[in-house]
PDB file of C-alpha atoms in Angstrom:
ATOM      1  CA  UNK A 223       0.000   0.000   0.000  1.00 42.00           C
ATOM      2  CA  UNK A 224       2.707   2.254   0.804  1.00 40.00           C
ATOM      3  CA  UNK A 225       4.801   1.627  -2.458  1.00 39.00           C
ATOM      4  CA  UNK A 226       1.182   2.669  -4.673  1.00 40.00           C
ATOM      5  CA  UNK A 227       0.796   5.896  -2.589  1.00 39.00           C
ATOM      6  CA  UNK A 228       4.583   6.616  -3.494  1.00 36.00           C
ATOM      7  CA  UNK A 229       3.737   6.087  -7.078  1.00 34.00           C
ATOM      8  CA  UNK A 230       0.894   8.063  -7.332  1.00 33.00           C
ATOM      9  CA  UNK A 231       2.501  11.206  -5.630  1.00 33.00           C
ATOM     10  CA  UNK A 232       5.499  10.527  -8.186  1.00 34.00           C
ATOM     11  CA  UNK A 233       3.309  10.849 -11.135  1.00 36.00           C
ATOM     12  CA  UNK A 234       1.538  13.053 -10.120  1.00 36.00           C
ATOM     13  CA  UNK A 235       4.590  15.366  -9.370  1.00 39.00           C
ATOM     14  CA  UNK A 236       5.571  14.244 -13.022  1.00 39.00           C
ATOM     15  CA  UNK A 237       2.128  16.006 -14.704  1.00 40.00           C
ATOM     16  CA  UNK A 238       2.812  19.189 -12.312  1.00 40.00           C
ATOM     17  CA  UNK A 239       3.768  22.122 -14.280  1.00 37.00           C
ATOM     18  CA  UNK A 240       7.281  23.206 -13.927  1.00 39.00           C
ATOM     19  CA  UNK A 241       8.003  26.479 -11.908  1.00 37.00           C
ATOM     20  CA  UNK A 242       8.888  29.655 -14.316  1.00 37.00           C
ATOM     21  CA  UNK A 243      12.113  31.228 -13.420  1.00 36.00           C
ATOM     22  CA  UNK A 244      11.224  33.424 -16.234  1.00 39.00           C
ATOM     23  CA  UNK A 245      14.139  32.087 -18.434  1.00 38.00           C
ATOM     24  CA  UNK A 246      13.130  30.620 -21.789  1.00 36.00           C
ATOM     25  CA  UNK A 247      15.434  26.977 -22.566  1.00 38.00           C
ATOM     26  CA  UNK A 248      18.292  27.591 -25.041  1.00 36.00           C
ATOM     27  CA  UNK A 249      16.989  25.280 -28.124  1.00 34.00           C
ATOM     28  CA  UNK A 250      20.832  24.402 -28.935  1.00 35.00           C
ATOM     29  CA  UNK A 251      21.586  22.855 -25.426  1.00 35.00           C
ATOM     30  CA  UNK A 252      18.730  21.589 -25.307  1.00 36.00           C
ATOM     31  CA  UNK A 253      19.207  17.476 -25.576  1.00 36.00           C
ATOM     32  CA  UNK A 254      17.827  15.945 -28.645  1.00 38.00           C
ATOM     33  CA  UNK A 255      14.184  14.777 -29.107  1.00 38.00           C
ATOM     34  CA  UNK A 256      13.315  11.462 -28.520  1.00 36.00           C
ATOM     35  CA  UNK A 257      13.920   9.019 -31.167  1.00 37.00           C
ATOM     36  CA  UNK A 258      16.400  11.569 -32.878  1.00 39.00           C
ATOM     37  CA  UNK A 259      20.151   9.978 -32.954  1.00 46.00           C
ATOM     38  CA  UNK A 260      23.078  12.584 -33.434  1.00 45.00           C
ATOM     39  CA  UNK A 261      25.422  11.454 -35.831  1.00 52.00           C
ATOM     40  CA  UNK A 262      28.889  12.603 -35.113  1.00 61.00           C
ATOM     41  CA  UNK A 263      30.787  11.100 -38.004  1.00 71.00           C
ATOM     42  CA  UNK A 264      34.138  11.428 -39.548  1.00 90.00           C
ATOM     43  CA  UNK A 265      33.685  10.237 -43.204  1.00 95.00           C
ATOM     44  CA  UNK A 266      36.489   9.422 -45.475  1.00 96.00           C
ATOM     45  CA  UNK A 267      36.093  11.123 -49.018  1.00 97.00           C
ATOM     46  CA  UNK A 268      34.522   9.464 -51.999  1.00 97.00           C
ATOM     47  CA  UNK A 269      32.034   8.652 -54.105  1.00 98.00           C
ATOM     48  CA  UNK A 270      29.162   6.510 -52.627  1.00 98.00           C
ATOM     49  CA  UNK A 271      26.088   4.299 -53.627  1.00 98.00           C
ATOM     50  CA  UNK A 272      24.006   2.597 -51.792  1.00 98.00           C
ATOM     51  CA  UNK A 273      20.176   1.524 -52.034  1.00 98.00           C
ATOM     52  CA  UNK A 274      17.095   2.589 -50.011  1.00 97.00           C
ATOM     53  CA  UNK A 275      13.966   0.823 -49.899  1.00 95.00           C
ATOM     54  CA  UNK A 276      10.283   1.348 -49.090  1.00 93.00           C
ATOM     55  CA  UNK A 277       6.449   0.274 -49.435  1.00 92.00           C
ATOM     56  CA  UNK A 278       3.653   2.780 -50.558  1.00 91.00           C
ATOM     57  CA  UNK A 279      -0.116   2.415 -50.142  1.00 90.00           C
ATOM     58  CA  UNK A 280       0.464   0.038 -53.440  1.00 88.00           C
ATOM     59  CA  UNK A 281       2.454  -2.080 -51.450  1.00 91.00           C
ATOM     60  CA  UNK A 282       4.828  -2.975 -54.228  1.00 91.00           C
ATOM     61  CA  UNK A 283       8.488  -2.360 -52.944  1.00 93.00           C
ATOM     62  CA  UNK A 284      10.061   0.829 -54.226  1.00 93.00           C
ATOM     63  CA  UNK A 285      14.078   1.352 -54.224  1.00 95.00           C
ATOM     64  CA  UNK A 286      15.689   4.655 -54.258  1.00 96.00           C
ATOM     65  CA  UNK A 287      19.307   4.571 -55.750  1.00 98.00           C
ATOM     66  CA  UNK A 288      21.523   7.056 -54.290  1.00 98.00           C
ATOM     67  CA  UNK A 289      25.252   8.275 -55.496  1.00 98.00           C
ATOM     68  CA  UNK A 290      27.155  10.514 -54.146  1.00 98.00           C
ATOM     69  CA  UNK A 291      30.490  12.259 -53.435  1.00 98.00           C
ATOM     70  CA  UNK A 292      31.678  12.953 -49.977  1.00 98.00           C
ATOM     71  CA  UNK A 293      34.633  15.810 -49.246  1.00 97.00           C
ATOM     72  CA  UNK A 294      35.545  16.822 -45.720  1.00 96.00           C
ATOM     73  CA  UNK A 295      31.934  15.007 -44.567  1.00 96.00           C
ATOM     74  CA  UNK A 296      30.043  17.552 -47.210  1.00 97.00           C
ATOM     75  CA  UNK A 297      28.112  16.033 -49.842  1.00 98.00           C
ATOM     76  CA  UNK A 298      29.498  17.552 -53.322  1.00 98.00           C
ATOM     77  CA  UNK A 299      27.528  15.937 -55.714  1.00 98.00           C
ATOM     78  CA  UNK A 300      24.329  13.643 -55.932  1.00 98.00           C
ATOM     79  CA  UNK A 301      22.668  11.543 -58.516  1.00 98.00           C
ATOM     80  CA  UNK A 302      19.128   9.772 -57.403  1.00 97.00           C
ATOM     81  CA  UNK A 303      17.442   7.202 -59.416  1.00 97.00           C
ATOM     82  CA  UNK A 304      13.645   5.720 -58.724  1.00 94.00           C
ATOM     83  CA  UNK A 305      12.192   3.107 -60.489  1.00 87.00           C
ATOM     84  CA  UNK A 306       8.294   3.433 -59.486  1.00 85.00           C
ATOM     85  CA  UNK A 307       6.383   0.684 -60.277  1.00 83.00           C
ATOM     86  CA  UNK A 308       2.872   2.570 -60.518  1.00 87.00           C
ATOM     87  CA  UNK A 309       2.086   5.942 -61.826  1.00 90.00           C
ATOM     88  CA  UNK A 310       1.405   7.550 -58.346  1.00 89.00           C
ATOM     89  CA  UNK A 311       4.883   6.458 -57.008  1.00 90.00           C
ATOM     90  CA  UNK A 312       6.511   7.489 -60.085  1.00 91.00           C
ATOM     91  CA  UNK A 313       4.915  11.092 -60.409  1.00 91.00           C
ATOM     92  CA  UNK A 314       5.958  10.933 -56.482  1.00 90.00           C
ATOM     93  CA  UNK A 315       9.654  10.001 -57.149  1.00 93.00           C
ATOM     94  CA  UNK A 316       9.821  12.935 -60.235  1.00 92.00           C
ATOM     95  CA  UNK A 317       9.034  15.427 -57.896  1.00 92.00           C
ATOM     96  CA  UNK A 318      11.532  14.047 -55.392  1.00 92.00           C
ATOM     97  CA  UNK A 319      14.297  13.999 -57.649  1.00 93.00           C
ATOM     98  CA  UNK A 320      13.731  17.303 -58.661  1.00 92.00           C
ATOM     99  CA  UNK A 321      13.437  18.776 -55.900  1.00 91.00           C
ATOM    100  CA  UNK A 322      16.441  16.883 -53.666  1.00 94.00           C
ATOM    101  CA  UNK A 323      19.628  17.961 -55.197  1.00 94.00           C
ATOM    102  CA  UNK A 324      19.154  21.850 -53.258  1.00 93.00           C
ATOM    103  CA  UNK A 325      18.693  20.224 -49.773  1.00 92.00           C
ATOM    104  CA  UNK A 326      21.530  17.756 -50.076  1.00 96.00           C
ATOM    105  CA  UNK A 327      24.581  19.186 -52.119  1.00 97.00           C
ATOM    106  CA  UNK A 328      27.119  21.447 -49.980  1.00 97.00           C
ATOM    107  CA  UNK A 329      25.488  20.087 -46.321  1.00 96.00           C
ATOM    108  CA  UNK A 330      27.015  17.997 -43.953  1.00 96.00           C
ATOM    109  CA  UNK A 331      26.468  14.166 -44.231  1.00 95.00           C
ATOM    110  CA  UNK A 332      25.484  14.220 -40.422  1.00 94.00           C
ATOM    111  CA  UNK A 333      23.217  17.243 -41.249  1.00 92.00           C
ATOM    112  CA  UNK A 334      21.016  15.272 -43.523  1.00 92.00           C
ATOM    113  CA  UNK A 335      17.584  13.590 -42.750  1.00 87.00           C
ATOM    114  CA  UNK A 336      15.343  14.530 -45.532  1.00 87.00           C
ATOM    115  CA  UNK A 337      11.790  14.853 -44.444  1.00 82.00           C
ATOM    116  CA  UNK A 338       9.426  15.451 -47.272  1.00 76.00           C
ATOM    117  CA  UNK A 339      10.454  16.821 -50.527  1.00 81.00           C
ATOM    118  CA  UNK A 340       8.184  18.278 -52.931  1.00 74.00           C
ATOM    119  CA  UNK A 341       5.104  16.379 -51.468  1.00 73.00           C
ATOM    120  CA  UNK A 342       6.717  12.956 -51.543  1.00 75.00           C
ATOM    121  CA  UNK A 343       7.436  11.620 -48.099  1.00 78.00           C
ATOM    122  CA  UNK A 344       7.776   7.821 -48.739  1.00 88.00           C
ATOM    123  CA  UNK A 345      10.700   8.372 -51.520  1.00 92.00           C
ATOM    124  CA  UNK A 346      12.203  10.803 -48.462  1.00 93.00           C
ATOM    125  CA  UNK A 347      12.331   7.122 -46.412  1.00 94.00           C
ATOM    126  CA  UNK A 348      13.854   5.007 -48.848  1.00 95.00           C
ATOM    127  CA  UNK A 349      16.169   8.129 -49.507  1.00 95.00           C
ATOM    128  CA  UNK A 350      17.122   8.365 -45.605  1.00 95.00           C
ATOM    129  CA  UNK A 351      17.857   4.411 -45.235  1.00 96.00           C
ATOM    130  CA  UNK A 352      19.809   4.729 -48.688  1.00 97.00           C
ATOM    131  CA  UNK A 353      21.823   8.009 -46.516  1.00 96.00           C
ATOM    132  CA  UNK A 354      22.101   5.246 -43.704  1.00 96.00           C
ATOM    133  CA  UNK A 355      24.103   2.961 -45.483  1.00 97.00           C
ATOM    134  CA  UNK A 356      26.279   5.119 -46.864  1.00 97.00           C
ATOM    135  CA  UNK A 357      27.295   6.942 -43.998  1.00 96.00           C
ATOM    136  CA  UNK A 358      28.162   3.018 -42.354  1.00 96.00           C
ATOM    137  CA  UNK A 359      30.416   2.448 -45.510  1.00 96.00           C
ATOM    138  CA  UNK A 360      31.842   5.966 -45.679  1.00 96.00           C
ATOM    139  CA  UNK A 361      32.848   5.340 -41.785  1.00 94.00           C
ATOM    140  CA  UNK A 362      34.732   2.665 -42.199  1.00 78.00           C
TER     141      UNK A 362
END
């Protein structure tokens, strides 16, 4: 009985509000959202492929191929290649490819986690695993 009343004054000191000391937090100390991994890497320069893979509503596997050229950990160049298998996921990859060369060339390798481009958020997955696997080969 005692051990449940501890509990329950321990979550419900959890849901409390926390006091105001009229400071706002500093977003860049702040630590990193759940989930979220911060990638630290040292990359050796290159050129890279690798392939990333996923399954729209169609649920007919779609691969993303990715290439690209690593110097001092900043991507230089890229060169992405989709081979939809429906006309949905293919209008989806177009607009991807078009539009992922400016958030990609001249950032840092760690920097990169695409999250939607141009609409298409499913080619952004297969594009992220695809990122994944290079930065495990570039690594070593």
């Amino acid at each position: 009985m005692l051990f449940a009343a501890a509990s329950l004054t321990l979550a419900s000191a959890a849901c409390a509000p926390a006091a105001d000391d009229g400071a706002s937090a500093d977003p860049e100390s702040a630590p990193p959202a759940a989930g979220s991994a911060v990638r630290t890497g040292n990359y050796a320069d290159g050129e890279y492929s690798a392939q990333g893979s996923y399954i729209p509503p169609s649920n007919q596997t779609e691969e993303v191929d990715v290439t690209l050229t690593l110097e001092g950990n900043v991507v230089t160049s890229l060169d992405v290649q989709t081979s939809g298998n429906n006309p949905t996921s293919k209008q989806y990859q177009r607009e991807f490819t078009s539009g992922i060369q400016e958030q990609v060339v001249g950032k840092n390798l760690d920097e990169l986690d695409v999250d939607k481009v141009a609409g298409s958020s499913l080619t952004s997955s297969g594009f992220n695993k695809a990122l994944d696997a290079i930065r495990t080969e570039a690594a070593s």
